[in-house]
Amino acid sequence: MVQLSPDELAAEFQEAVVELYFARKRIANLEAENTALRARLTTVPPQEMPVEMPAELAPAAAEHGPAADPAEAGGEQWFSGGQAPGEPGQ
């Protein structure tokens, strides 16, 4: 077990307080954004909703890897050597 001096303990506590402050600030911003998006969902008809992800959300999606495209469900058959039903060349 590591023993902290009183100064180190105070510094650790101060760091935790600062991190908590910024975390709460970020939570408040995300809640405001969520409220705005919910309001937009209730006012925009579904046919007018954008199909693609808004540019401001794209970097966050890149962290989680590419999204699965249901239109490419037969793509794995191509890699395994077979063709999906309805593909050209059959």
mmCIF file of N, CA and C in Angstrom:
data_model
loop_
_atom_site.group_PDB
_atom_site.id
_atom_site.type_symbol
_atom_site.label_atom_id
_atom_site.label_comp_id
_atom_site.label_asym_id
_atom_site.label_seq_id
_atom_site.Cartn_x
_atom_site.Cartn_y
_atom_site.Cartn_z
ATOM 1 N N MET A 1 0.845 -1.179 0.000
ATOM 2 C CA MET A 1 0.000 0.000 0.000
ATOM 3 C C MET A 1 0.889 1.241 0.000
ATOM 4 N N VAL A 2 0.557 2.189 -0.855
ATOM 5 C CA VAL A 2 1.345 3.411 -0.996
ATOM 6 C C VAL A 2 0.852 4.450 0.000
ATOM 7 N N GLN A 3 1.764 5.016 0.725
ATOM 8 C CA GLN A 3 1.436 6.079 1.671
ATOM 9 C C GLN A 3 1.646 7.417 0.994
ATOM 10 N N LEU A 4 0.653 8.292 1.035
ATOM 11 C CA LEU A 4 0.771 9.622 0.450
ATOM 12 C C LEU A 4 1.042 10.641 1.551
ATOM 13 N N SER A 5 1.888 11.597 1.226
ATOM 14 C CA SER A 5 2.123 12.688 2.164
ATOM 15 C C SER A 5 0.882 13.584 2.160
ATOM 16 N N PRO A 6 0.719 14.412 3.165
ATOM 17 C CA PRO A 6 -0.437 15.314 3.179
ATOM 18 C C PRO A 6 -0.517 16.193 1.928
ATOM 19 N N ASP A 7 0.628 16.670 1.426
ATOM 20 C CA ASP A 7 0.631 17.498 0.220
ATOM 21 C C ASP A 7 0.192 16.699 -1.003
ATOM 22 N N GLU A 8 0.664 15.452 -1.117
ATOM 23 C CA GLU A 8 0.279 14.603 -2.237
ATOM 24 C C GLU A 8 -1.213 14.267 -2.177
ATOM 25 N N LEU A 9 -1.692 14.008 -0.982
ATOM 26 C CA LEU A 9 -3.103 13.711 -0.794
ATOM 27 C C LEU A 9 -3.973 14.903 -1.185
ATOM 28 N N ALA A 10 -3.562 16.099 -0.792
ATOM 29 C CA ALA A 10 -4.299 17.308 -1.146
ATOM 30 C C ALA A 10 -4.286 17.516 -2.664
ATOM 31 N N ALA A 11 -3.140 17.260 -3.304
ATOM 32 C CA ALA A 11 -3.030 17.411 -4.757
ATOM 33 C C ALA A 11 -3.937 16.402 -5.466
ATOM 34 N N GLU A 12 -3.968 15.150 -4.994
ATOM 35 C CA GLU A 12 -4.834 14.124 -5.577
ATOM 36 C C GLU A 12 -6.298 14.529 -5.440
ATOM 37 N N PHE A 13 -6.670 15.051 -4.285
ATOM 38 C CA PHE A 13 -8.044 15.474 -4.055
ATOM 39 C C PHE A 13 -8.405 16.622 -4.979
ATOM 40 N N GLN A 14 -7.499 17.580 -5.127
ATOM 41 C CA GLN A 14 -7.753 18.725 -6.006
ATOM 42 C C GLN A 14 -7.926 18.262 -7.453
ATOM 43 N N GLU A 15 -7.110 17.319 -7.893
ATOM 44 C CA GLU A 15 -7.249 16.765 -9.255
ATOM 45 C C GLU A 15 -8.616 16.111 -9.438
ATOM 46 N N ALA A 16 -9.042 15.356 -8.435
ATOM 47 C CA ALA A 16 -10.339 14.677 -8.518
ATOM 48 C C ALA A 16 -11.477 15.687 -8.594
ATOM 49 N N VAL A 17 -11.366 16.785 -7.842
ATOM 50 C CA VAL A 17 -12.401 17.819 -7.864
ATOM 51 C C VAL A 17 -12.473 18.468 -9.247
ATOM 52 N N VAL A 18 -11.312 18.755 -9.834
ATOM 53 C CA VAL A 18 -11.282 19.375 -11.165
ATOM 54 C C VAL A 18 -11.877 18.415 -12.201
ATOM 55 N N GLU A 19 -11.513 17.128 -12.142
ATOM 56 C CA GLU A 19 -12.067 16.141 -13.081
ATOM 57 C C GLU A 19 -13.579 16.043 -12.933
ATOM 58 N N LEU A 20 -14.054 16.052 -11.700
ATOM 59 C CA LEU A 20 -15.489 15.988 -11.460
ATOM 60 C C LEU A 20 -16.199 17.217 -12.019
ATOM 61 N N TYR A 21 -15.598 18.382 -11.871
ATOM 62 C CA TYR A 21 -16.169 19.618 -12.399
ATOM 63 C C TYR A 21 -16.363 19.512 -13.909
ATOM 64 N N PHE A 22 -15.309 19.081 -14.622
ATOM 65 C CA PHE A 22 -15.407 18.985 -16.078
ATOM 66 C C PHE A 22 -16.337 17.857 -16.511
ATOM 67 N N ALA A 23 -16.395 16.773 -15.752
ATOM 68 C CA ALA A 23 -17.321 15.686 -16.082
ATOM 69 C C ALA A 23 -18.765 16.169 -15.960
ATOM 70 N N ARG A 24 -19.055 16.910 -14.906
ATOM 71 C CA ARG A 24 -20.415 17.438 -14.736
ATOM 72 C C ARG A 24 -20.760 18.430 -15.839
ATOM 73 N N LYS A 25 -19.780 19.234 -16.236
ATOM 74 C CA LYS A 25 -19.999 20.197 -17.318
ATOM 75 C C LYS A 25 -20.308 19.456 -18.624
ATOM 76 N N ARG A 26 -19.564 18.393 -18.903
ATOM 77 C CA ARG A 26 -19.789 17.609 -20.118
ATOM 78 C C ARG A 26 -21.158 16.925 -20.072
ATOM 79 N N ILE A 27 -21.530 16.405 -18.915
ATOM 80 C CA ILE A 27 -22.842 15.774 -18.766
ATOM 81 C C ILE A 27 -23.950 16.781 -19.053
ATOM 82 N N ALA A 28 -23.812 17.992 -18.531
ATOM 83 C CA ALA A 28 -24.824 19.029 -18.764
ATOM 84 C C ALA A 28 -24.930 19.347 -20.253
ATOM 85 N N ASN A 29 -23.785 19.425 -20.943
ATOM 86 C CA ASN A 29 -23.796 19.687 -22.394
ATOM 87 C C ASN A 29 -24.457 18.537 -23.150
ATOM 88 N N LEU A 30 -24.155 17.304 -22.767
ATOM 89 C CA LEU A 30 -24.759 16.151 -23.435
ATOM 90 C C LEU A 30 -26.262 16.084 -23.178
ATOM 91 N N GLU A 31 -26.687 16.415 -21.969
ATOM 92 C CA GLU A 31 -28.129 16.435 -21.678
ATOM 93 C C GLU A 31 -28.842 17.493 -22.514
ATOM 94 N N ALA A 32 -28.213 18.661 -22.672
ATOM 95 C CA ALA A 32 -28.815 19.721 -23.494
ATOM 96 C C ALA A 32 -28.900 19.274 -24.955
ATOM 97 N N GLU A 33 -27.832 18.633 -25.440
ATOM 98 C CA GLU A 33 -27.834 18.138 -26.824
ATOM 99 C C GLU A 33 -28.901 17.053 -27.008
ATOM 100 N N ASN A 34 -29.035 16.177 -26.024
ATOM 101 C CA ASN A 34 -30.037 15.122 -26.075
ATOM 102 C C ASN A 34 -31.445 15.713 -26.120
ATOM 103 N N THR A 35 -31.690 16.722 -25.314
ATOM 104 C CA THR A 35 -32.999 17.383 -25.301
ATOM 105 C C THR A 35 -33.297 18.010 -26.660
ATOM 106 N N ALA A 36 -32.283 18.667 -27.244
ATOM 107 C CA ALA A 36 -32.475 19.291 -28.556
ATOM 108 C C ALA A 36 -32.747 18.239 -29.631
ATOM 109 N N LEU A 37 -32.045 17.116 -29.573
ATOM 110 C CA LEU A 37 -32.256 16.056 -30.563
ATOM 111 C C LEU A 37 -33.642 15.423 -30.405
ATOM 112 N N ARG A 38 -34.079 15.242 -29.166
ATOM 113 C CA ARG A 38 -35.426 14.691 -28.943
ATOM 114 C C ARG A 38 -36.492 15.640 -29.479
ATOM 115 N N ALA A 39 -36.292 16.938 -29.271
ATOM 116 C CA ALA A 39 -37.247 17.929 -29.790
ATOM 117 C C ALA A 39 -37.253 17.896 -31.315
ATOM 118 N N ARG A 40 -36.086 17.738 -31.905
ATOM 119 C CA ARG A 40 -35.995 17.674 -33.369
ATOM 120 C C ARG A 40 -36.707 16.430 -33.898
ATOM 121 N N LEU A 41 -36.567 15.312 -33.198
ATOM 122 C CA LEU A 41 -37.234 14.085 -33.628
ATOM 123 C C LEU A 41 -38.748 14.228 -33.625
ATOM 124 N N THR A 42 -39.276 14.995 -32.703
ATOM 125 C CA THR A 42 -40.729 15.145 -32.628
ATOM 126 C C THR A 42 -41.260 16.152 -33.636
ATOM 127 N N THR A 43 -40.377 17.013 -34.193
ATOM 128 C CA THR A 43 -40.847 18.037 -35.122
ATOM 129 C C THR A 43 -40.534 17.741 -36.576
ATOM 130 N N VAL A 44 -39.584 16.856 -36.864
ATOM 131 C CA VAL A 44 -39.197 16.566 -38.247
ATOM 132 C C VAL A 44 -39.857 15.267 -38.685
ATOM 133 N N PRO A 45 -40.630 15.302 -39.769
ATOM 134 C CA PRO A 45 -41.236 14.067 -40.272
ATOM 135 C C PRO A 45 -40.154 13.058 -40.664
ATOM 136 N N PRO A 46 -40.407 11.750 -40.497
ATOM 137 C CA PRO A 46 -39.387 10.731 -40.767
ATOM 138 C C PRO A 46 -38.804 10.796 -42.171
ATOM 139 N N GLN A 47 -39.587 11.120 -43.186
ATOM 140 C CA GLN A 47 -39.055 11.155 -44.549
ATOM 141 C C GLN A 47 -38.055 12.290 -44.741
ATOM 142 N N GLU A 48 -38.051 13.282 -43.851
ATOM 143 C CA GLU A 48 -37.119 14.395 -43.967
ATOM 144 C C GLU A 48 -35.878 14.210 -43.102
ATOM 145 N N MET A 49 -35.818 13.136 -42.313
ATOM 146 C CA MET A 49 -34.659 12.892 -41.462
ATOM 147 C C MET A 49 -33.470 12.525 -42.342
ATOM 148 N N PRO A 50 -32.279 13.026 -42.024
ATOM 149 C CA PRO A 50 -31.109 12.681 -42.824
ATOM 150 C C PRO A 50 -30.791 11.194 -42.689
ATOM 151 N N VAL A 51 -30.372 10.600 -43.813
ATOM 152 C CA VAL A 51 -30.024 9.189 -43.819
ATOM 153 C C VAL A 51 -28.632 8.998 -43.237
ATOM 154 N N GLU A 52 -27.732 9.917 -43.549
ATOM 155 C CA GLU A 52 -26.363 9.806 -43.072
ATOM 156 C C GLU A 52 -26.220 10.456 -41.710
ATOM 157 N N MET A 53 -25.179 10.044 -41.007
ATOM 158 C CA MET A 53 -24.896 10.582 -39.687
ATOM 159 C C MET A 53 -24.409 12.021 -39.815
ATOM 160 N N PRO A 54 -24.855 12.932 -38.942
ATOM 161 C CA PRO A 54 -24.368 14.305 -38.990
ATOM 162 C C PRO A 54 -22.855 14.340 -38.810
ATOM 163 N N ALA A 55 -22.196 15.294 -39.458
ATOM 164 C CA ALA A 55 -20.738 15.378 -39.441
ATOM 165 C C ALA A 55 -20.189 15.514 -38.028
ATOM 166 N N GLU A 56 -20.912 16.198 -37.141
ATOM 167 C CA GLU A 56 -20.397 16.390 -35.793
ATOM 168 C C GLU A 56 -20.376 15.089 -34.988
ATOM 169 N N LEU A 57 -21.131 14.081 -35.408
ATOM 170 C CA LEU A 57 -21.134 12.802 -34.719
ATOM 171 C C LEU A 57 -20.200 11.788 -35.367
ATOM 172 N N ALA A 58 -19.737 12.040 -36.580
ATOM 173 C CA ALA A 58 -18.919 11.079 -37.309
ATOM 174 C C ALA A 58 -17.636 10.698 -36.583
ATOM 175 N N PRO A 59 -16.870 11.625 -35.990
ATOM 176 C CA PRO A 59 -15.643 11.199 -35.307
ATOM 177 C C PRO A 59 -15.918 10.251 -34.147
ATOM 178 N N ALA A 60 -17.014 10.435 -33.423
ATOM 179 C CA ALA A 60 -17.335 9.537 -32.320
ATOM 180 C C ALA A 60 -17.645 8.142 -32.845
ATOM 181 N N ALA A 61 -18.287 8.048 -33.991
ATOM 182 C CA ALA A 61 -18.616 6.746 -34.569
ATOM 183 C C ALA A 61 -17.354 6.034 -35.041
ATOM 184 N N ALA A 62 -16.351 6.787 -35.470
ATOM 185 C CA ALA A 62 -15.112 6.181 -35.952
ATOM 186 C C ALA A 62 -14.399 5.440 -34.825
ATOM 187 N N GLU A 63 -14.606 5.864 -33.573
ATOM 188 C CA GLU A 63 -13.975 5.195 -32.447
ATOM 189 C C GLU A 63 -14.523 3.793 -32.259
ATOM 190 N N HIS A 64 -15.758 3.555 -32.662
ATOM 191 C CA HIS A 64 -16.408 2.272 -32.439
ATOM 192 C C HIS A 64 -16.316 1.351 -33.647
ATOM 193 N N GLY A 65 -15.608 1.760 -34.670
ATOM 194 C CA GLY A 65 -15.464 0.938 -35.855
ATOM 195 C C GLY A 65 -16.599 1.159 -36.830
ATOM 196 N N PRO A 66 -16.491 0.581 -38.023
ATOM 197 C CA PRO A 66 -17.527 0.791 -39.032
ATOM 198 C C PRO A 66 -18.833 0.112 -38.637
ATOM 199 N N ALA A 67 -19.911 0.745 -39.005
ATOM 200 C CA ALA A 67 -21.232 0.185 -38.720
ATOM 201 C C ALA A 67 -21.526 -0.909 -39.731
ATOM 202 N N ALA A 68 -22.259 -1.896 -39.311
ATOM 203 C CA ALA A 68 -22.640 -2.986 -40.211
ATOM 204 C C ALA A 68 -23.701 -2.470 -41.166
ATOM 205 N N ASP A 69 -23.514 -2.738 -42.448
ATOM 206 C CA ASP A 69 -24.455 -2.297 -43.458
ATOM 207 C C ASP A 69 -25.331 -3.481 -43.821
ATOM 208 N N PRO A 70 -26.629 -3.419 -43.518
ATOM 209 C CA PRO A 70 -27.492 -4.552 -43.830
ATOM 210 C C PRO A 70 -27.557 -4.848 -45.321
ATOM 211 N N ALA A 71 -27.268 -3.865 -46.176
ATOM 212 C CA ALA A 71 -27.294 -4.089 -47.617
ATOM 213 C C ALA A 71 -26.160 -5.004 -48.053
ATOM 214 N N GLU A 72 -25.137 -5.146 -47.214
ATOM 215 C CA GLU A 72 -23.996 -5.990 -47.569
ATOM 216 C C GLU A 72 -24.031 -7.329 -46.833
ATOM 217 N N ALA A 73 -25.213 -7.796 -46.491
ATOM 218 C CA ALA A 73 -25.338 -9.033 -45.738
ATOM 219 C C ALA A 73 -24.750 -10.215 -46.505
ATOM 220 N N GLY A 74 -24.817 -10.209 -47.827
ATOM 221 C CA GLY A 74 -24.279 -11.307 -48.622
ATOM 222 C C GLY A 74 -22.802 -11.177 -48.876
ATOM 223 N N GLY A 75 -22.178 -10.134 -48.389
ATOM 224 C CA GLY A 75 -20.765 -9.893 -48.651
ATOM 225 C C GLY A 75 -19.859 -10.986 -48.127
ATOM 226 N N GLU A 76 -20.195 -11.614 -47.015
ATOM 227 C CA GLU A 76 -19.349 -12.661 -46.468
ATOM 228 C C GLU A 76 -19.319 -13.869 -47.381
ATOM 229 N N GLN A 77 -20.404 -14.142 -48.117
ATOM 230 C CA GLN A 77 -20.408 -15.256 -49.051
ATOM 231 C C GLN A 77 -19.391 -15.015 -50.158
ATOM 232 N N TRP A 78 -19.238 -13.782 -50.557
ATOM 233 C CA TRP A 78 -18.265 -13.470 -51.598
ATOM 234 C C TRP A 78 -16.870 -13.789 -51.116
ATOM 235 N N PHE A 79 -16.565 -13.441 -49.855
ATOM 236 C CA PHE A 79 -15.227 -13.704 -49.326
ATOM 237 C C PHE A 79 -14.993 -15.194 -49.134
ATOM 238 N N SER A 80 -16.049 -15.957 -48.898
ATOM 239 C CA SER A 80 -15.873 -17.392 -48.704
ATOM 240 C C SER A 80 -15.868 -18.134 -50.039
ATOM 241 N N GLY A 81 -15.986 -17.394 -51.129
ATOM 242 C CA GLY A 81 -15.880 -18.009 -52.435
ATOM 243 C C GLY A 81 -17.207 -18.167 -53.155
ATOM 244 N N GLY A 82 -18.320 -18.074 -52.475
ATOM 245 C CA GLY A 82 -19.610 -18.245 -53.116
ATOM 246 C C GLY A 82 -20.239 -16.908 -53.468
ATOM 247 N N GLN A 83 -21.248 -16.944 -54.282
ATOM 248 C CA GLN A 83 -21.968 -15.727 -54.630
ATOM 249 C C GLN A 83 -23.293 -15.698 -53.913
ATOM 250 N N ALA A 84 -23.693 -14.495 -53.549
ATOM 251 C CA ALA A 84 -25.006 -14.342 -52.920
ATOM 252 C C ALA A 84 -26.079 -14.480 -53.975
ATOM 253 N N PRO A 85 -27.243 -14.999 -53.616
ATOM 254 C CA PRO A 85 -28.323 -15.115 -54.599
ATOM 255 C C PRO A 85 -28.654 -13.770 -55.223
ATOM 256 N N GLY A 86 -28.833 -13.773 -56.529
ATOM 257 C CA GLY A 86 -29.182 -12.554 -57.229
ATOM 258 C C GLY A 86 -27.999 -11.731 -57.674
ATOM 259 N N GLU A 87 -26.768 -12.184 -57.395
ATOM 260 C CA GLU A 87 -25.600 -11.429 -57.830
ATOM 261 C C GLU A 87 -25.368 -11.671 -59.313
ATOM 262 N N PRO A 88 -24.785 -10.700 -60.012
ATOM 263 C CA PRO A 88 -24.484 -10.909 -61.436
ATOM 264 C C PRO A 88 -23.528 -12.081 -61.623
ATOM 265 N N GLY A 89 -23.686 -12.761 -62.715
ATOM 266 C CA GLY A 89 -22.777 -13.856 -63.028
ATOM 267 C C GLY A 89 -23.354 -15.213 -62.660
ATOM 268 N N GLN A 90 -24.571 -15.241 -62.153
ATOM 269 C CA GLN A 90 -25.154 -16.540 -61.799
ATOM 270 C C GLN A 90 -26.005 -17.056 -62.914
#
